[in-house]
């Protein structure tokens, strides 16, 4: 059964703040093999004009994906998560994420479409810091494959 | 050392890079990212859901591709926008070698405020694995 388009525009309550730790950023940078000192060396980050070490450009997904679970697991929406693949992902930054940030995510459903029997769901996460300033917007498209199709 | 907006033009090529990915890489990325979907580490499960093998996290491939941009510009905080489409999975065989993600990039447009748009091409095994892979960066 296709997803109900009346969910378009639905916004979920902001998540509890996620505190970005310096060691978490280091762990993520090591995991993607990225030795840029801006991720691990506070002085190097400061030399680039940042107040503390910053996180790699795709790091915010760690936070926004968890926040998007509100949508994915919303029983009213009824998404079959076992059939979901990640279709696309975009980040738009006001500033990079940095160590010490306390980030809350407000998730909204931007679009619901049906394409060739697949449900296509666009979820936007607006990430703000403790002072309420915008940090990054993460938009992802989830594709729930039609029930008769093999996995990808 | 930072790249200046005045030095680049449409068509300027960024240094290409190759990124190896093995099963160990994926286990490490799963831990760091919190994405423990078994299609990224459990071969039996991956095959059962119709995949050719364990596949790399799309977000891992996305993270590698943008390194061509951040290594070029120096400051990863210069990335203003970054988006990709996940067009094809990267199978990672358990053969001690794994897979390689090859990334090229070039300046596709000069924008206002000393920003440029870089278009990236990411392939693995000769197949394009990301589509519409674009980053907007602010240069010095």
Coordinates of C-alpha atoms in Angstrom, one line a residue:
Chain A
X1 CA 0.0 0.0 0.0
X2 CA 1.5 3.4 -1.0
X3 CA 2.5 5.8 1.7
X4 CA -0.2 8.4 2.7
X5 CA 0.7 11.7 1.0
X6 CA -1.1 13.6 3.8
X7 CA 2.1 13.1 5.8
X8 CA 3.9 15.6 3.5
X9 CA 4.8 18.6 5.6
X10 CA 4.6 16.8 8.9
X11 CA 7.3 18.0 11.4
X12 CA 8.5 16.0 14.3
X13 CA 9.5 17.5 17.7
X14 CA 13.2 18.5 18.0
X15 CA 15.5 15.7 19.2
X16 CA 17.3 15.8 22.6
X17 CA 20.7 17.5 21.9
X18 CA 23.6 15.4 20.7
X19 CA 26.9 16.5 22.2
X20 CA 29.6 16.3 19.6
X21 CA 32.8 14.9 21.2
X22 CA 36.3 15.4 20.0
X23 CA 37.1 11.7 20.2
X24 CA 33.9 10.8 18.2
X25 CA 35.1 13.1 15.4
X26 CA 38.5 11.5 15.5
X27 CA 36.9 8.0 15.4
X28 CA 34.9 9.0 12.4
X29 CA 37.8 10.6 10.6
X30 CA 39.9 7.5 11.2
X31 CA 37.0 5.3 9.9
X32 CA 37.0 7.2 6.6
X33 CA 40.8 7.3 6.4
X34 CA 40.9 11.0 6.4
X35 CA 44.1 12.5 8.0
X36 CA 43.1 16.2 7.6
X37 CA 44.4 17.8 10.8
X38 CA 41.4 20.0 11.1
X39 CA 39.6 16.9 12.5
X40 CA 42.0 16.0 15.2
X41 CA 44.4 18.9 16.0
X42 CA 42.8 21.9 17.7
X43 CA 45.6 24.2 16.7
X44 CA 45.4 23.2 13.1
X45 CA 41.6 23.8 13.2
X46 CA 42.2 27.2 14.8
X47 CA 44.7 28.2 12.1
X48 CA 41.8 27.7 9.6
X49 CA 39.6 30.0 11.7
X50 CA 37.6 27.4 13.6
X51 CA 37.2 27.6 17.4
X52 CA 37.8 23.8 17.8
X53 CA 38.3 20.7 15.7
X54 CA 35.6 20.3 13.1
X55 CA 33.8 17.2 11.8
X56 CA 34.1 15.8 8.3
X57 CA 31.4 17.0 5.9
X58 CA 29.3 13.8 6.0
X59 CA 29.5 13.4 9.9
X60 CA 26.2 15.1 10.5
X61 CA 24.5 12.1 9.0
X62 CA 25.3 10.2 12.2
X63 CA 23.0 12.6 14.0
X64 CA 20.3 13.3 11.4
X65 CA 19.9 9.6 10.5
X66 CA 19.1 8.8 14.1
X67 CA 16.7 11.7 14.2
X68 CA 15.0 10.4 11.0
X69 CA 14.1 7.2 12.9
X70 CA 11.1 9.2 14.1
X71 CA 9.8 9.1 10.6
X72 CA 11.0 5.6 9.7
X73 CA 9.5 4.1 12.8
X74 CA 6.3 6.2 12.8
X75 CA 3.6 3.5 13.0
X76 CA 1.1 5.9 11.5
X77 CA 3.2 6.3 8.4
X78 CA 3.8 2.5 8.1
X79 CA 7.1 2.5 6.1
X80 CA 8.5 -1.0 5.6
X81 CA 12.0 -0.3 6.7
X82 CA 13.3 -3.8 5.6
X83 CA 12.7 -2.6 2.0
X84 CA 14.3 0.8 2.3
X85 CA 17.5 1.9 0.5
X86 CA 19.2 5.2 0.7
X87 CA 18.5 7.1 -2.6
X88 CA 20.3 10.3 -2.2
X89 CA 21.8 12.6 0.4
X90 CA 22.5 16.3 0.6
X91 CA 24.0 18.6 3.2
X92 CA 23.8 22.4 3.2
X93 CA 25.9 24.1 5.8
X94 CA 25.8 27.4 7.6
X95 CA 29.0 26.3 9.4
X96 CA 30.8 23.0 10.0
X97 CA 29.9 20.8 13.0
X98 CA 32.6 21.2 15.7
X99 CA 33.6 19.6 18.9
X100 CA 31.5 20.8 21.8
X101 CA 28.4 21.4 19.7
X102 CA 25.1 20.4 21.3
X103 CA 23.0 19.7 18.2
X104 CA 19.2 19.2 18.1
X105 CA 17.5 18.0 14.9
X106 CA 14.1 18.9 13.7
X107 CA 12.9 16.4 11.2
X108 CA 10.2 17.1 8.5
X109 CA 8.7 15.1 5.7
X110 CA 9.3 17.1 2.5
X111 CA 7.9 14.8 -0.1
X112 CA 6.2 11.4 -0.6
X113 CA 6.0 10.0 -4.1
X114 CA 5.3 6.7 -5.7
X115 CA 7.6 5.8 -8.6
X116 CA 7.3 2.5 -10.5
X117 CA 5.6 1.0 -7.4
X118 CA 8.4 2.2 -5.1
X119 CA 7.7 4.6 -2.3
X120 CA 10.0 7.6 -2.3
X121 CA 10.2 9.6 0.9
X122 CA 12.2 12.8 1.3
X123 CA 13.1 13.6 4.9
X124 CA 14.8 16.9 5.9
X125 CA 16.7 17.3 9.2
X126 CA 17.4 20.9 10.3
X127 CA 20.3 20.9 12.7
X128 CA 20.6 23.8 15.3
X129 CA 23.2 24.4 18.0
X130 CA 22.5 25.2 21.6
X131 CA 22.1 28.9 20.9
X132 CA 19.5 28.1 18.2
X133 CA 21.7 28.9 15.3
X134 CA 21.4 26.9 12.2
X135 CA 24.4 24.6 11.5
X136 CA 23.4 22.2 8.7
X137 CA 20.4 20.9 6.8
X138 CA 20.5 17.3 5.8
X139 CA 18.1 16.1 3.2
X140 CA 17.8 12.4 2.4
X141 CA 15.7 10.4 0.1
X142 CA 14.6 6.9 1.2
X143 CA 13.3 4.5 -1.4
X144 CA 11.1 1.7 -0.1
X145 CA 11.3 -0.9 -2.9
X146 CA 8.1 -2.4 -4.2
X147 CA 7.4 -5.8 -2.5
X148 CA 8.0 -8.0 -5.5
X149 CA 11.5 -6.6 -6.4
X150 CA 14.8 -8.1 -5.4
X151 CA 17.2 -6.1 -3.2
X152 CA 19.9 -3.8 -4.2
Chain B
X1 CA 48.7 27.0 0.1
X2 CA 45.0 27.5 0.2
X3 CA 43.5 27.5 -3.3
X4 CA 42.4 30.9 -4.3
X5 CA 39.2 31.6 -6.2
X6 CA 41.3 33.6 -8.7
X7 CA 43.4 30.6 -9.6
X8 CA 40.5 28.4 -10.8
X9 CA 38.4 28.4 -13.8
X10 CA 35.6 26.2 -15.1
X11 CA 37.3 22.9 -16.1
X12 CA 40.1 23.1 -13.5
X13 CA 40.7 19.5 -12.5
X14 CA 41.3 18.4 -8.9
X15 CA 43.9 15.8 -8.1
X16 CA 42.2 12.4 -8.6
X17 CA 42.4 9.9 -5.7
X18 CA 41.8 6.2 -5.1
X19 CA 40.3 4.9 -1.9
X20 CA 40.7 1.2 -0.9
X21 CA 37.8 -0.4 1.0
X22 CA 38.0 -3.8 2.7
X23 CA 35.7 -5.7 5.0
X24 CA 37.7 -4.3 7.9
X25 CA 37.1 -0.7 6.6
X26 CA 33.3 -1.4 6.6
X27 CA 33.3 -2.8 10.2
X28 CA 35.2 0.3 11.4
X29 CA 32.8 2.6 9.5
X30 CA 29.8 0.8 10.9
X31 CA 31.1 1.4 14.4
X32 CA 32.0 5.0 13.9
X33 CA 28.7 5.9 12.1
X34 CA 26.3 3.7 14.0
X35 CA 25.0 2.1 10.8
X36 CA 25.1 -1.6 11.6
X37 CA 22.9 -2.7 8.7
X38 CA 24.1 -6.3 8.1
X39 CA 24.3 -5.8 4.3
X40 CA 27.5 -4.0 5.1
X41 CA 29.2 -6.8 7.0
X42 CA 27.3 -10.1 6.8
X43 CA 27.8 -11.9 3.5
X44 CA 25.1 -14.5 4.1
X45 CA 22.5 -11.7 4.8
X46 CA 23.6 -9.6 1.8
X47 CA 23.2 -12.6 -0.5
X48 CA 19.8 -13.4 0.9
X49 CA 18.5 -10.0 0.1
X50 CA 19.7 -10.3 -3.4
X51 CA 23.0 -8.4 -3.3
X52 CA 26.1 -9.6 -5.1
X53 CA 28.2 -9.4 -1.9
X54 CA 28.6 -7.3 1.2
X55 CA 28.4 -3.7 0.0
X56 CA 30.0 -0.5 1.2
X57 CA 27.8 2.0 3.1
X58 CA 26.7 4.7 0.6
X59 CA 27.6 7.2 3.2
X60 CA 31.1 5.8 3.3
X61 CA 31.5 6.2 -0.5
X62 CA 30.1 9.8 -0.1
X63 CA 32.7 10.5 2.7
X64 CA 35.5 9.3 0.5
X65 CA 34.4 11.2 -2.6
X66 CA 34.4 14.6 -0.9
X67 CA 38.0 14.0 0.3
X68 CA 39.1 15.0 -3.3
X69 CA 37.5 18.4 -2.5
X70 CA 38.6 18.8 1.1
X71 CA 42.2 17.7 0.3
X72 CA 42.3 20.2 -2.6
X73 CA 40.9 23.2 -0.6
X74 CA 42.7 22.3 2.7
X75 CA 39.9 23.5 5.0
X76 CA 37.0 21.0 5.2
X77 CA 34.9 23.8 6.7
X78 CA 34.9 25.5 3.3
X79 CA 32.3 23.0 2.1
X80 CA 29.0 24.8 1.9
X81 CA 27.0 22.2 0.1
X82 CA 27.5 18.5 -0.8
X83 CA 25.0 16.1 -2.3
X84 CA 25.1 12.8 -4.1
X85 CA 22.8 10.2 -5.5
X86 CA 23.5 6.6 -4.7
X87 CA 23.2 5.0 -8.1
X88 CA 25.0 1.7 -7.7
X89 CA 26.4 -0.3 -4.7
X90 CA 30.1 -1.0 -4.2
X91 CA 30.5 -4.7 -3.6
X92 CA 33.4 -5.5 -1.2
X93 CA 34.6 -9.1 -1.6
X94 CA 36.2 -10.9 1.3
X95 CA 39.4 -11.7 -0.7
X96 CA 41.9 -9.7 1.2
X97 CA 41.9 -7.0 -1.5
X98 CA 38.4 -5.6 -1.3
X99 CA 37.3 -2.8 -3.6
X100 CA 38.7 0.5 -4.8
X101 CA 36.7 3.7 -5.1
X102 CA 38.2 6.0 -7.8
X103 CA 37.3 9.7 -7.6
X104 CA 37.9 12.6 -10.0
X105 CA 36.6 16.1 -9.7
X106 CA 36.5 19.3 -11.7
X107 CA 35.3 22.8 -11.3
X108 CA 32.0 23.0 -13.0
X109 CA 30.9 26.6 -12.2
X110 CA 32.1 29.8 -10.6
X111 CA 29.5 31.2 -8.2
X112 CA 29.1 34.4 -6.2
X113 CA 31.1 35.0 -2.9
X114 CA 34.2 33.2 -4.2
X115 CA 32.4 29.9 -4.2
X116 CA 32.8 27.2 -6.9
X117 CA 30.8 24.1 -7.7
X118 CA 32.9 21.0 -8.1
X119 CA 31.4 18.0 -9.9
X120 CA 32.7 14.6 -8.7
X121 CA 32.8 11.3 -10.5
X122 CA 33.1 8.2 -8.3
X123 CA 33.6 4.8 -9.8
X124 CA 34.4 1.3 -8.6
X125 CA 35.3 -1.6 -10.8
X126 CA 34.7 0.7 -13.8
X127 CA 31.1 1.4 -12.8
X128 CA 29.8 4.8 -11.7
X129 CA 28.7 4.5 -8.1
X130 CA 27.5 8.0 -7.4
X131 CA 25.4 10.3 -9.5
X132 CA 24.9 14.0 -9.3
X133 CA 27.8 14.2 -6.9
X134 CA 28.4 17.9 -6.4
X135 CA 30.1 20.1 -3.8
X136 CA 30.0 23.8 -3.4
X137 CA 33.1 25.2 -1.7
X138 CA 34.1 28.7 -0.7
X139 CA 37.7 29.5 -1.7
X140 CA 40.2 32.0 -0.3

